Structure formats: structure tokens, C-alpha cells
């Protein structure tokens, strides 16, 4: 079921909220987990009922593995084998459903002659797999203890964050269900949650889906082998960057808003990444929970032994940097690229960002002493912003393209500098198109991205996310707008919600991250 669908907004969500708060009012708090699990399974089953069984088996298998790890740890017998088998089992299931066809197809290109029926990718398998791996690791570290099966199932498949994150941690999410008085501040939580949801819905249906109208025809033309012009190439690259930005930002807002309606705060997953002045900072603000998962559960465990080896081998400064920073970063971002999808475009997207990050880390290390002495002048900061934005836009072309060849075709259009001389004759004829579509649209989207506060900042008075104090002063906007329960803001919220719902009538489209 899609968040941006009328049945979800007008049927599923009201009934689920009513049932949840009715159980609390009746003093049946012990039943809320079973209720949320059933509701979330119904939400998931609308997409593909047979894969509900896979989701249930994954939850049950990881819960039992968590109990095994916990028991082994308590007995002092060591939980290493249990953890290794649990992680391996999760990765095998993910690998089969997500990558089996990819590897068979590539093997057949080399003449292997293998046959495998097309496997339909289970919705959200990447997200609930990573979330459960984090749970097993946290249990093995002694950071959490397993609870009842219904509590664990709620943690995994709570529908606001099931499909595309954020990737949440048991120790952050579940204690919120056990406050002194669950269901407190119902009116405040419902209001704040609904406003956040409305903003996210507007981003998705009004902005992201509109941007797709400008980007999609150009990428389809590139895939068909057509030559892409300078204007068309940049229109597609910029429009898709806007589409991806507001699509994922919109989903993140809607997830946070929906959870808040139940009195639950989710961690931030998106915080104005295009305002970043470096690729490092960009990834700290884009898909934040995925980046934190990679750092905590993959990067650090990989880098620690490499650092010891570099010390043993007495490598020099830059050789050590290559072994302990550059190489792991590139490798892990290739993995992140594959995590997004089983296609060479995603592999190359990951390779591009891994290379960006390695270069960024090298530059930071090279400039560290100079930066300490003089700081970063404003002109350099503006240049860093521009370089980061251009790097992201070029990588997004590869992310969107149906094949590497199509991405190269769009890139070739973007760098057709020989066409600049002919702009004087082209622009007058195209002026009305540039002003109305997509020029004015892209300018408006750019103003929202670079000048206006993000959703967390608009709702900052109400602590919209977990650990809001850590993010309150990050990525400040030039315009300062703070939502309050006043008549003008209520009217604004109503208009935003109305437009978000009205634009659903153009046709529903999946969130981009639903495919991962």
C-alpha cells in the first residue's frame, strides 16, 4: 500500500489510528503490539500477499536467532557462531531474491548457459534485512535484550518505517511504547504528525512526480540511442535530481509524520543534503540511517584490522591512508550501490560516490593544517558547494539511467560545450518553454532546497525527530519559518494537504526507494 494513495489516507490510516488509541483507552496496552503487527501485515500484503510469508519467516528466524545469541552470551559460551550464522542467513536470503537473476544474466553473457525464472523482488527486503542484522549485532554486544515476539515483530514491520526506512534500532524505538502513559498528548501528536505527513505528501505528489515529467522522456530517449542536446541533458539531470531529492525527502517526512501520530519519534533520515559543502557532509545528511549502519556495522569492523596491519607493516602516511581509508570507502560504496539494486548502473553509482569520498578524505587530510591556521574563506566554501552539487548531479544521472550507455549519452549531452555558441539562436525560440516548463519549476524547487527551512526546522518547536538537539543547528536556512498552531499556519497546512491529495488524482507512483 502506498502512503500517497487515497485508500491509505482515508481508510487504512484512520482505522489503524482509531484501533490503536481505542486499545490504549480501554487499558489493553498489551494488545497494541499484536494490533500493529496485524495492521502492518495488511499494509504490506496489499502489494504482494505471498511475500507476507517471507516477511513473517524472516522476523521469526531473526527473533529465534536473537534468543540464541542472548542465551549464548549469558552462558559465557560466546555468541560469535550464532551471530555469524544469523548474519549469513540474512545475507543469503537477500542475495537470492535481489541478486540471483543479476548474476545469472551476467554469467550467461559469458556463455554459462544458466536458466533461472525471473524473481520478483520482495518489497522492503533490503531495509528489514539490514534492520534485523543491526538487531542481532546489538544483542551480541549486550546493548539490548530480546523482548517478546510481538514487540520484536512491531519493531521490524511497524508500517511507517517498514518499506523504505529509516533503519531504526530496537533500543531507540521500543522504549517509546512503554512510557508512563502511552497515548498522552494525542491531540498534539496527531496535529504535528499530520502537518509533517502533509508536507511529505506535497513533496512527493506535487514536486517529485512533476519533476519526473521533465526527466523521464530524456532518459528514455537516451536509452533508445538518441543524441541528447546540451539543454536536454541538463534538464534531465537537474529534474531528476529534484525528483530524487523530494521523493526521498517526502517519504522520510511521511514516515516520521505517521509514526508521530502514534506518539512515536523516528530518527531523521534526510536533512537538506544538497546544502552540503562536501560529499562527506552530503552523505551525513542523505539516507542518514543507512550511512550510520554502514559506519557502525561495516566500515569500523573493516577498518580496525586494516589499521593494525598498516601499523605492523609500518606504512607511510599516504600508503596507510590508501589501505585504511580510501580502499575501504570505495569498496563499501560499491556495496551500497549494489544494495540499491542489482544493476551495473548502481555499481557504477556506488563506485563514483566511493571515489568522491576517497578524494574528499584525501583533500581534508592534505588541507588539515592549512585549515586550522586560516579557516575556510567564503569564496572557497561557495566553490566547495558548487563542486559537491555538480558531482552529485552527475552521479544521479547514472543512478537514474537504465544502462551505463544511457547515462553516458546524457553526460555527453551535458558537456556539449560546442552548442553554447548556438544558444543565442536557440534560447529566443525556447524562451516560453524555459520560463514555464521546466525553467520556472526548477527555479522554484531550487529556492525550496537552498533557501527555505526543511521540515524538521519548520516543526522544530515540537521536537519532530529523535535526538533533535543534535540536528537543530545543522544546515541552517536563509529563511526562518516556524510552525505554530495559529490560524494562518493552519490554513497553510490545510492547503498543503489539499494539494498533496489533489495531485494524487494525476496517478499514483511508487516512491523511488520502494524499488530497493
XYZ file of N, CA and C in Angstrom, residues 18-270:
759
model
N -7.505 4.722 15.018
C -8.645 4.546 15.920
C -8.485 3.278 16.752
N -8.085 2.189 16.118
C -7.898 0.941 16.854
C -6.785 1.024 17.883
N -5.712 1.680 17.521
C -4.559 1.820 18.418
C -4.937 2.594 19.681
N -5.553 3.749 19.499
C -5.888 4.571 20.662
C -7.075 4.004 21.441
N -7.938 3.255 20.779
C -9.029 2.606 21.492
C -8.494 1.548 22.450
N -7.513 0.775 22.006
C -6.901 -0.237 22.885
C -6.253 0.426 24.101
N -5.588 1.558 23.874
C -4.947 2.261 24.988
C -6.000 2.792 25.958
N -7.065 3.388 25.416
C -8.108 3.934 26.282
C -8.808 2.838 27.084
N -8.914 1.669 26.524
C -9.584 0.553 27.211
C -8.654 -0.163 28.179
N -7.410 0.320 28.273
C -6.460 -0.312 29.186
C -5.888 -1.613 28.675
N -5.968 -1.847 27.373
C -5.475 -3.098 26.779
C -4.134 -2.856 26.076
N -3.215 -2.250 26.796
C -1.935 -1.884 26.188
C -1.150 -3.099 25.713
N -1.368 -4.229 26.366
C -0.612 -5.427 25.990
C -0.994 -5.927 24.595
N -2.112 -5.427 24.067
C -2.568 -5.885 22.755
C -2.124 -4.960 21.617
N -1.507 -3.825 21.947
C -1.194 -2.883 20.874
C -0.150 -3.442 19.912
N 0.759 -4.279 20.407
C 1.791 -4.828 19.521
C 1.181 -5.805 18.522
N 0.309 -6.684 19.006
C -0.368 -7.605 18.099
C -1.199 -6.832 17.082
N -1.878 -5.789 17.546
C -2.695 -4.974 16.643
C -1.843 -4.313 15.564
N -0.707 -3.717 15.958
C 0.152 -3.041 14.983
C 0.783 -4.030 14.010
N 1.106 -5.230 14.499
C 1.667 -6.249 13.604
C 0.645 -6.650 12.552
N -0.596 -6.900 12.985
C -1.644 -7.290 12.031
C -1.894 -6.164 11.026
N -1.982 -4.920 11.527
C -2.210 -3.793 10.629
C -1.063 -3.645 9.628
N 0.171 -3.804 10.099
C 1.334 -3.659 9.213
C 1.383 -4.775 8.183
N 0.977 -5.981 8.564
C 0.940 -7.086 7.599
C -0.114 -6.843 6.530
N -1.257 -6.284 6.923
C -2.272 -5.925 5.935
C -1.726 -4.860 4.988
N -1.067 -3.858 5.557
C -0.435 -2.803 4.760
C 0.535 -3.402 3.745
N 1.342 -4.363 4.169
C 2.339 -4.990 3.298
C 1.676 -5.899 2.268
N 0.621 -6.607 2.693
C 0.001 -7.609 1.825
C -0.686 -7.005 0.614
N -1.078 -5.746 0.694
C -1.730 -5.102 -0.450
C -0.827 -5.139 -1.673
N 0.489 -5.080 -1.439
C 1.442 -5.105 -2.562
C 1.538 -6.498 -3.169
N 1.874 -7.504 -2.364
C 2.048 -8.863 -2.877
C 1.822 -9.850 -1.732
N 0.610 -10.368 -1.584
C 0.287 -11.224 -0.432
C 1.238 -12.407 -0.214
N 1.698 -13.119 -1.264
C 2.570 -14.274 -0.990
C 3.848 -13.914 -0.237
N 4.382 -12.710 -0.439
C 5.638 -12.358 0.219
C 5.459 -11.959 1.680
N 4.205 -11.921 2.141
C 3.979 -11.737 3.574
C 4.586 -12.901 4.346
N 4.493 -14.096 3.782
C 5.056 -15.272 4.440
C 6.568 -15.137 4.598
N 7.238 -14.634 3.570
C 8.684 -14.427 3.662
C 9.008 -13.436 4.779
N 8.248 -12.355 4.863
C 8.463 -11.367 5.917
C 8.267 -11.995 7.294
N 7.223 -12.783 7.462
C 6.954 -13.440 8.752
C 8.082 -14.403 9.108
N 8.532 -15.197 8.130
C 9.615 -16.140 8.387
C 10.908 -15.415 8.736
N 11.169 -14.290 8.077
C 12.366 -13.510 8.389
C 12.317 -12.996 9.822
N 11.159 -12.462 10.218
C 11.002 -11.952 11.580
C 11.177 -13.083 12.591
N 10.510 -14.199 12.359
C 10.583 -15.319 13.298
C 11.999 -15.887 13.377
N 12.654 -16.051 12.223
C 14.004 -16.597 12.218
C 14.995 -15.702 12.936
N 14.902 -14.400 12.729
C 15.824 -13.479 13.395
C 15.527 -13.362 14.884
N 14.261 -13.455 15.252
C 13.927 -13.410 16.678
C 14.520 -14.617 17.400
N 14.367 -15.799 16.809
C 14.930 -17.004 17.430
C 16.454 -16.935 17.459
N 17.044 -16.409 16.410
C 18.499 -16.243 16.401
C 18.934 -15.268 17.491
N 18.171 -14.194 17.683
C 18.477 -13.256 18.759
C 18.438 -13.917 20.124
N 17.429 -14.793 20.340
C 17.360 -15.535 21.606
C 18.574 -16.447 21.773
N 18.986 -17.083 20.689
C 20.157 -17.971 20.724
C 21.409 -17.179 21.091
N 21.588 -16.028 20.431
C 22.752 -15.180 20.721
C 22.732 -14.729 22.175
N 21.577 -14.298 22.647
C 21.451 -13.814 24.022
C 21.760 -14.916 25.028
N 21.230 -16.103 24.778
C 21.482 -17.224 25.688
C 22.965 -17.604 25.699
N 23.575 -17.635 24.521
C 25.000 -17.976 24.447
C 25.840 -16.934 25.176
N 25.466 -15.697 25.040
C 26.203 -14.631 25.726
C 26.036 -14.736 27.233
N 24.824 -15.004 27.704
C 24.575 -15.126 29.138
C 25.311 -16.316 29.741
N 25.434 -17.371 28.945
C 26.120 -18.578 29.436
C 27.629 -18.461 29.367
N 28.119 -17.403 28.755
C 29.557 -17.224 28.634
C 30.194 -18.127 27.603
N 29.366 -18.760 26.751
C 29.908 -19.675 25.748
C 30.279 -18.974 24.450
N 29.997 -17.678 24.371
C 30.348 -16.919 23.167
C 29.231 -16.953 22.149
N 28.953 -15.811 21.581
C 27.840 -15.709 20.637
C 28.317 -15.528 19.201
N 29.605 -15.719 18.972
C 30.164 -15.459 17.648
C 29.558 -16.303 16.555
N 29.459 -17.617 16.794
C 28.918 -18.505 15.766
C 27.447 -18.214 15.497
N 26.697 -17.973 16.543
C 25.278 -17.672 16.366
C 25.095 -16.388 15.566
N 25.895 -15.380 15.895
C 25.806 -14.118 15.168
C 26.218 -14.309 13.713
N 27.300 -15.030 13.476
C 27.770 -15.242 12.107
C 26.721 -15.970 11.272
N 26.098 -16.987 11.845
C 25.070 -17.722 11.113
C 23.842 -16.860 10.863
N 23.485 -16.033 11.850
C 22.340 -15.154 11.668
C 22.572 -14.130 10.567
N 23.741 -13.501 10.584
C 24.061 -12.518 9.551
C 24.150 -13.194 8.185
N 24.806 -14.355 8.136
C 24.935 -15.066 6.865
C 23.569 -15.469 6.310
N 22.691 -15.931 7.191
C 21.352 -16.309 6.745
C 20.598 -15.139 6.143
N 20.681 -13.989 6.803
C 20.027 -12.793 6.270
C 20.590 -12.402 4.912
N 21.917 -12.431 4.785
C 22.545 -12.030 3.531
C 22.258 -13.020 2.404
N 22.162 -14.311 2.745
C 21.828 -15.305 1.727
C 20.421 -15.090 1.177
N 19.475 -14.842 2.067
C 18.101 -14.588 1.615
C 18.054 -13.326 0.763
N 18.702 -12.261 1.246
C 18.744 -11.016 0.481
C 19.420 -11.238 -0.870
N 20.543 -11.957 -0.853
C 21.285 -12.201 -2.084
C 20.481 -12.992 -3.104
N 19.744 -13.986 -2.632
C 18.963 -14.806 -3.559
C 17.882 -13.982 -4.245
N 17.079 -13.299 -3.463
C 15.953 -12.582 -4.039
C 16.387 -11.351 -4.840
N 17.464 -10.723 -4.422
C 17.835 -9.455 -5.048
C 18.877 -9.601 -6.147
N 19.755 -10.605 -6.048
C 20.903 -10.635 -6.947
C 21.037 -11.913 -7.777
N 20.206 -12.924 -7.535
C 20.353 -14.182 -8.270
C 20.204 -13.962 -9.769
N 19.141 -13.271 -10.186
C 18.957 -13.025 -11.617
C 20.085 -12.188 -12.204
N 20.588 -11.234 -11.437
C 21.665 -10.371 -11.914
C 22.915 -11.192 -12.231
N 23.284 -12.087 -11.324
C 24.492 -12.877 -11.544
C 24.283 -13.926 -12.626
N 23.105 -14.510 -12.706
C 22.832 -15.473 -13.769
C 22.876 -14.785 -15.138
N 22.274 -13.610 -15.231
C 22.275 -12.883 -16.504
C 23.697 -12.536 -16.941
N 24.524 -12.095 -15.993
C 25.900 -11.748 -16.350
C 26.732 -12.988 -16.662
N 26.454 -14.086 -15.962
C 27.152 -15.339 -16.282
C 26.774 -15.823 -17.672
N 25.508 -15.654 -18.048
C 25.073 -16.091 -19.379
C 25.686 -15.234 -20.482
N 25.987 -13.980 -20.174
C 26.667 -13.138 -21.152
C 28.060 -13.676 -21.452
N 28.600 -14.446 -20.507
C 29.911 -15.068 -20.708
C 29.792 -16.490 -21.225
N 28.545 -16.905 -21.545
C 28.339 -18.217 -22.139
C 28.062 -19.329 -21.157
N 27.606 -19.030 -19.957
C 27.380 -20.063 -18.941
C 26.181 -20.940 -19.271
N 25.176 -20.397 -19.940
C 24.001 -21.179 -20.307
C 23.114 -21.550 -19.134
N 23.037 -20.715 -18.121
C 22.214 -20.979 -16.947
C 20.785 -20.500 -17.182
N 19.849 -21.095 -16.449
C 18.454 -20.677 -16.563
C 17.870 -20.490 -15.174
N 17.217 -19.346 -14.986
C 16.555 -19.066 -13.713
C 15.353 -18.187 -13.994
N 14.196 -18.616 -13.500
C 12.987 -17.812 -13.671
C 13.181 -16.449 -13.008
N 12.493 -15.446 -13.563
C 12.619 -14.102 -13.006
C 12.049 -14.074 -11.596
N 12.825 -13.558 -10.667
C 12.423 -13.478 -9.264
C 11.899 -12.079 -8.981
N 10.685 -12.008 -8.469
C 10.118 -10.714 -8.096
C 10.752 -10.274 -6.782
N 11.301 -9.059 -6.768
C 11.981 -8.560 -5.579
C 10.961 -8.264 -4.486
N 11.086 -8.891 -3.315
C 10.159 -8.597 -2.213
C 10.304 -7.150 -1.751
N 9.181 -6.510 -1.574
C 9.169 -5.125 -1.148
C 9.858 -4.985 0.208
N 10.773 -4.021 0.311
C 11.419 -3.627 1.577
C 12.424 -4.641 2.104
N 12.789 -5.654 1.330
C 13.662 -6.698 1.861
C 15.024 -6.135 2.280
N 15.534 -5.145 1.555
C 16.828 -4.561 1.936
C 16.744 -3.871 3.283
N 15.638 -3.163 3.515
C 15.508 -2.397 4.753
C 15.292 -3.306 5.955
N 14.349 -4.239 5.851
C 14.116 -5.067 7.039
C 15.240 -6.065 7.271
N 16.023 -6.380 6.244
C 17.185 -7.245 6.452
C 18.272 -6.511 7.220
N 18.615 -5.298 6.786
C 19.646 -4.525 7.491
C 19.222 -4.220 8.927
N 17.954 -3.911 9.114
C 17.473 -3.572 10.450
C 17.619 -4.764 11.396
N 17.357 -5.958 10.882
C 17.453 -7.141 11.724
C 18.913 -7.562 11.949
N 19.769 -7.319 10.979
C 21.195 -7.572 11.200
C 21.708 -6.677 12.323
N 21.310 -5.391 12.296
C 21.708 -4.480 13.367
C 21.203 -4.973 14.721
N 19.989 -5.510 14.756
C 19.432 -6.054 15.998
C 20.292 -7.199 16.526
N 20.665 -8.124 15.649
C 21.479 -9.268 16.084
C 22.838 -8.815 16.611
N 23.444 -7.864 15.932
C 24.747 -7.357 16.387
C 24.609 -6.667 17.732
N 23.567 -5.881 17.897
C 23.359 -5.181 19.172
C 23.119 -6.173 20.313
N 22.401 -7.255 20.036
C 22.203 -8.290 21.067
C 23.534 -8.940 21.427
N 24.349 -9.232 20.424
C 25.641 -9.878 20.684
C 26.581 -8.968 21.466
N 26.444 -7.664 21.284
C 27.272 -6.703 22.018
C 26.748 -6.454 23.433
N 25.586 -6.989 23.755
C 24.999 -6.780 25.067
C 24.335 -5.424 25.227
N 24.073 -4.727 24.111
C 23.468 -3.400 24.185
C 21.966 -3.465 24.396
N 21.340 -4.556 23.991
C 19.901 -4.729 24.177
C 19.614 -6.173 24.552
N 18.408 -6.404 25.042
C 17.932 -7.755 25.319
C 16.645 -7.975 24.535
N 16.460 -9.197 24.106
C 15.256 -9.511 23.350
C 14.033 -9.407 24.251
N 12.927 -8.995 23.693
C 11.662 -8.968 24.409
C 10.745 -10.040 23.839
N 9.453 -9.829 23.955
C 8.503 -10.777 23.390
C 8.474 -10.724 21.876
N 7.942 -11.771 21.270
C 7.916 -11.871 19.816
C 7.081 -10.764 19.190
N 5.975 -10.357 19.850
C 5.140 -9.322 19.253
C 5.816 -7.968 19.314
N 6.572 -7.729 20.362
C 7.323 -6.478 20.434
C 8.383 -6.434 19.342
N 9.067 -7.565 19.174
C 10.098 -7.609 18.144
C 9.483 -7.445 16.754
N 8.366 -8.121 16.515
C 7.714 -8.010 15.209
C 7.270 -6.576 14.941
N 6.777 -5.876 15.975
C 6.396 -4.472 15.814
C 7.605 -3.630 15.446
N 8.730 -3.900 16.101
C 9.970 -3.180 15.796
C 10.357 -3.322 14.327
N 10.196 -4.516 13.756
C 10.634 -4.752 12.380
C 9.637 -4.219 11.368
N 8.336 -4.464 11.580
C 7.380 -4.228 10.498
C 6.396 -3.108 10.794
N 6.687 -2.263 11.790
C 5.855 -1.086 12.043
C 5.724 -0.312 10.743
N 4.524 -0.200 10.194
C 4.345 0.185 8.792
C 4.898 1.563 8.406
N 4.948 2.581 9.295
C 5.518 3.854 8.836
C 6.957 3.747 8.346
N 7.756 2.835 8.930
C 9.160 2.747 8.526
C 9.512 1.430 7.840
N 8.511 0.593 7.538
C 8.785 -0.741 7.001
C 9.371 -0.697 5.597
N 8.809 0.116 4.721
C 9.098 -0.018 3.299
C 10.438 0.591 2.897
N 10.727 1.788 3.355
C 11.957 2.465 2.914
C 12.652 3.187 4.061
N 12.537 2.655 5.253
C 13.249 3.220 6.377
C 12.495 4.347 7.049
N 13.139 5.031 7.982
C 14.548 4.881 8.355
C 14.847 3.534 9.017
N 16.121 3.122 8.932
C 16.582 1.920 9.619
C 16.691 2.264 11.099
N 15.815 1.687 11.912
C 15.735 2.070 13.319
C 16.409 1.011 14.196
N 16.733 1.400 15.420
C 17.342 0.498 16.388
C 16.340 0.173 17.490
N 16.377 -1.060 17.931
C 15.446 -1.543 18.951
C 15.519 -0.678 20.200
N 16.724 -0.326 20.612
C 16.904 0.423 21.860
C 16.387 1.850 21.753
N 16.217 2.370 20.542
C 15.699 3.719 20.358
C 14.185 3.737 20.210
N 13.653 2.718 19.542
C 12.241 2.745 19.180
C 11.338 2.142 20.244
N 11.658 0.943 20.718
C 10.705 0.215 21.545
C 10.440 0.851 22.911
N 11.430 1.464 23.574
C 11.101 2.097 24.864
C 10.018 3.162 24.764
N 9.801 3.719 23.574
C 8.774 4.750 23.422
C 7.362 4.192 23.598
N 7.222 2.872 23.424
C 5.916 2.254 23.624
C 5.619 1.980 25.103
N 6.619 2.191 25.970
C 6.464 1.811 27.377
C 6.560 3.009 28.311
N 6.122 4.175 27.851
C 6.140 5.342 28.725
C 5.157 5.188 29.877
N 5.197 6.160 30.766
C 4.311 6.110 31.924
C 2.848 6.101 31.512
N 2.563 6.735 30.409
C 1.169 6.827 29.978
C 1.113 6.879 28.455
N 1.247 5.722 27.777
C 1.157 5.728 26.314
C -0.169 6.333 25.868
N -0.099 7.095 24.850
C -1.304 7.756 24.378
C -1.456 9.165 24.889
N -0.460 9.643 25.677
C -0.516 11.032 26.131
C -0.347 11.980 24.946
N -0.818 13.180 25.111
C -0.651 14.237 24.109
C -1.156 13.804 22.737
N -2.313 13.129 22.738
C -2.845 12.612 21.479
C -3.081 13.749 20.486
N -3.720 14.808 20.942
C -4.043 15.913 20.036
C -2.784 16.548 19.459
N -1.795 16.786 20.329
C -0.552 17.401 19.868
C 0.176 16.485 18.882
N 0.289 15.204 19.226
C 0.980 14.264 18.339
C 0.258 14.108 17.006
N -1.063 14.048 17.056
C -1.822 13.917 15.810
C -1.648 15.155 14.934
N -1.677 16.333 15.555
C -1.539 17.569 14.783
C -0.162 17.687 14.161
N 0.876 17.510 14.985
C 2.247 17.613 14.482
C 2.499 16.548 13.425
N 2.059 15.316 13.696
C 2.252 14.238 12.736
C 1.543 14.496 11.424
N 0.317 15.030 11.485
C -0.441 15.284 10.262
C 0.207 16.379 9.426
N 0.729 17.430 10.076
C 1.396 18.505 9.335
C 2.653 17.968 8.647
N 3.462 17.184 9.376
C 4.669 16.607 8.772
C 4.296 15.696 7.610
N 3.260 14.877 7.796
C 2.798 13.991 6.728
C 2.341 14.800 5.520
N 1.609 15.891 5.763
C 1.109 16.714 4.663
C 2.259 17.322 3.855
N 3.285 17.791 4.553
C 4.447 18.348 3.847
C 5.102 17.278 2.984
N 5.271 16.077 3.549
C 5.870 14.991 2.784
C 5.034 14.592 1.584
N 3.718 14.541 1.758
C 2.836 14.190 0.644
C 2.927 15.239 -0.459
N 2.977 16.517 -0.091
C 3.138 17.594 -1.061
C 4.448 17.433 -1.827
N 5.527 17.145 -1.120
C 6.821 16.966 -1.783
C 6.752 15.854 -2.824
N 6.083 14.753 -2.459
C 6.026 13.611 -3.362
C 5.133 13.868 -4.567
N 3.867 14.216 -4.316
C 2.901 14.263 -5.412
C 3.008 15.540 -6.243
N 3.301 16.667 -5.600
C 3.325 17.933 -6.322
C 4.692 18.189 -6.961
N 5.766 17.939 -6.206
C 7.100 18.307 -6.717
C 7.792 17.127 -7.394
N 7.984 16.023 -6.672
C 8.760 14.901 -7.214
C 8.099 14.317 -8.465
N 6.794 14.053 -8.392
C 6.122 13.465 -9.548
C 6.073 14.428 -10.724
N 6.010 15.737 -10.448
C 6.051 16.710 -11.549
C 7.433 16.736 -12.198
N 8.481 16.644 -11.389
C 9.840 16.623 -11.939
C 10.054 15.426 -12.850
N 9.395 14.319 -12.536
C 9.547 13.113 -13.361
C 9.072 13.350 -14.789
N 8.068 14.215 -14.982
C 7.573 14.504 -16.330
C 8.658 15.125 -17.206
N 9.582 15.884 -16.598
C 10.655 16.524 -17.356
C 11.849 15.598 -17.559
N 12.134 14.749 -16.570
C 13.334 13.913 -16.629
C 13.124 12.651 -17.456
N 11.987 11.994 -17.289
C 11.787 10.668 -17.873
C 11.922 10.638 -19.396
N 11.311 11.553 -20.158
C 11.435 11.464 -21.626
C 12.880 11.533 -22.118
N 13.699 12.320 -21.473
C 15.095 12.441 -21.911
C 15.847 11.142 -21.637
N 15.653 10.558 -20.459
C 16.342 9.299 -20.151
C 15.845 8.168 -21.055
N 14.567 8.189 -21.397
C 14.051 7.176 -22.330
C 14.655 7.367 -23.716
N 14.811 8.608 -24.122
C 15.448 8.878 -25.420
C 16.893 8.424 -25.423
N 17.594 8.653 -24.327
C 18.988 8.209 -24.228
C 19.071 6.691 -24.292
N 18.149 6.006 -23.634
C 18.142 4.551 -23.663
C 17.855 4.020 -25.064
N 17.061 4.789 -25.814
C 16.735 4.381 -27.187
C 17.861 4.677 -28.169
N 18.924 5.328 -27.692
C 20.078 5.592 -28.548
C 20.059 6.942 -29.222
N 19.139 7.810 -28.841
C 19.075 9.149 -29.443
C 20.170 10.050 -28.893
N 20.567 11.027 -29.688
C 21.551 12.008 -29.250
C 20.879 13.035 -28.341
N 21.512 13.340 -27.239
C 20.954 14.267 -26.251
C 21.659 15.607 -26.381
N 20.870 16.671 -26.456
C 21.431 18.010 -26.599
C 21.887 18.543 -25.245
N 22.579 19.660 -25.281
C 23.057 20.297 -24.056
C 21.899 20.671 -23.131
N 20.880 21.336 -23.684
C 19.736 21.744 -22.872
C 18.977 20.541 -22.330
N 18.770 19.540 -23.189
C 18.026 18.351 -22.763
C 18.788 17.585 -21.686
N 20.105 17.485 -21.838
C 20.912 16.761 -20.853
C 20.834 17.390 -19.476
N 20.992 18.718 -19.434
C 20.936 19.406 -18.141
C 19.515 19.429 -17.585
N 18.523 19.541 -18.466
C 17.143 19.487 -17.987
C 16.872 18.154 -17.308
N 17.298 17.057 -17.928
C 17.065 15.735 -17.354
C 17.826 15.556 -16.049
N 19.104 15.961 -16.033
C 19.923 15.768 -14.832
C 19.391 16.574 -13.659
N 19.041 17.835 -13.917
C 18.533 18.688 -12.844
C 17.147 18.236 -12.392
N 16.292 17.901 -13.353
C 14.934 17.486 -12.986
C 14.963 16.188 -12.196
N 15.832 15.248 -12.592
C 15.876 14.003 -11.826
C 16.472 14.217 -10.441
N 17.443 15.107 -10.333
C 17.985 15.423 -9.002
C 16.884 15.980 -8.104
N 16.046 16.858 -8.654
C 14.905 17.385 -7.902
C 13.928 16.261 -7.567
N 13.645 15.401 -8.559
C 12.718 14.292 -8.314
C 13.209 13.388 -7.199
N 14.474 12.956 -7.272
C 15.027 12.055 -6.269
C 15.049 12.725 -4.900
N 15.422 13.999 -4.868
C 15.526 14.742 -3.614
C 14.177 14.812 -2.911
N 13.156 15.263 -3.631
C 11.851 15.450 -2.994
C 11.095 14.136 -2.833
N 11.387 13.144 -3.657
C 10.764 11.838 -3.481
C 11.214 11.204 -2.166
N 12.518 11.175 -1.937
C 13.018 10.549 -0.711
C 12.769 11.437 0.508
N 12.911 12.751 0.324
C 12.593 13.667 1.411
C 11.116 13.555 1.783
N 10.261 13.457 0.769
C 8.831 13.320 1.029
C 8.506 12.041 1.760
N 9.100 10.927 1.313
C 8.851 9.668 2.029
C 9.334 9.762 3.474
N 10.518 10.317 3.681
C 11.066 10.418 5.035
C 10.146 11.239 5.935
N 9.615 12.346 5.403
C 8.676 13.159 6.172
C 7.407 12.373 6.493
N 6.892 11.682 5.511
C 5.645 10.951 5.723
C 5.820 9.846 6.752
N 6.959 9.169 6.719
C 7.222 8.128 7.711
C 7.288 8.725 9.111
N 8.004 9.841 9.260
C 8.133 10.496 10.562
C 6.767 11.004 11.036
N 5.992 11.589 10.115
C 4.679 12.090 10.480
C 3.725 10.988 10.894
N 3.721 9.885 10.163
C 2.842 8.768 10.506
C 3.186 8.196 11.873
N 4.485 7.990 12.118
C 4.891 7.456 13.421
C 4.506 8.411 14.548
N 4.645 9.713 14.301
C 4.314 10.696 15.330
C 2.820 10.652 15.677
N 1.991 10.319 14.707
C 0.563 10.182 15.008
C 0.302 9.084 16.034
N 1.207 8.116 16.106
C 1.102 7.056 17.109
C 1.899 7.391 18.373
N 2.432 8.609 18.428
C 3.219 9.019 19.588
C 4.640 8.518 19.564
N 5.155 8.107 18.385
C 6.500 7.537 18.250
C 7.359 8.489 17.424
N 8.563 8.759 17.902
C 9.522 9.579 17.165
C 10.531 8.669 16.458
N 10.684 8.876 15.181
C 11.681 8.153 14.399
C 12.934 9.006 14.244
N 14.082 8.380 13.972
C 15.299 9.173 13.718
C 15.215 9.871 12.377
N 15.929 10.966 12.262
C 15.968 11.699 10.999
C 16.687 10.864 9.945
N 16.198 10.938 8.713
C 16.818 10.185 7.625
C 17.239 11.073 6.460
N 16.891 12.367 6.570
C 17.127 13.280 5.443
C 17.168 14.689 6.010
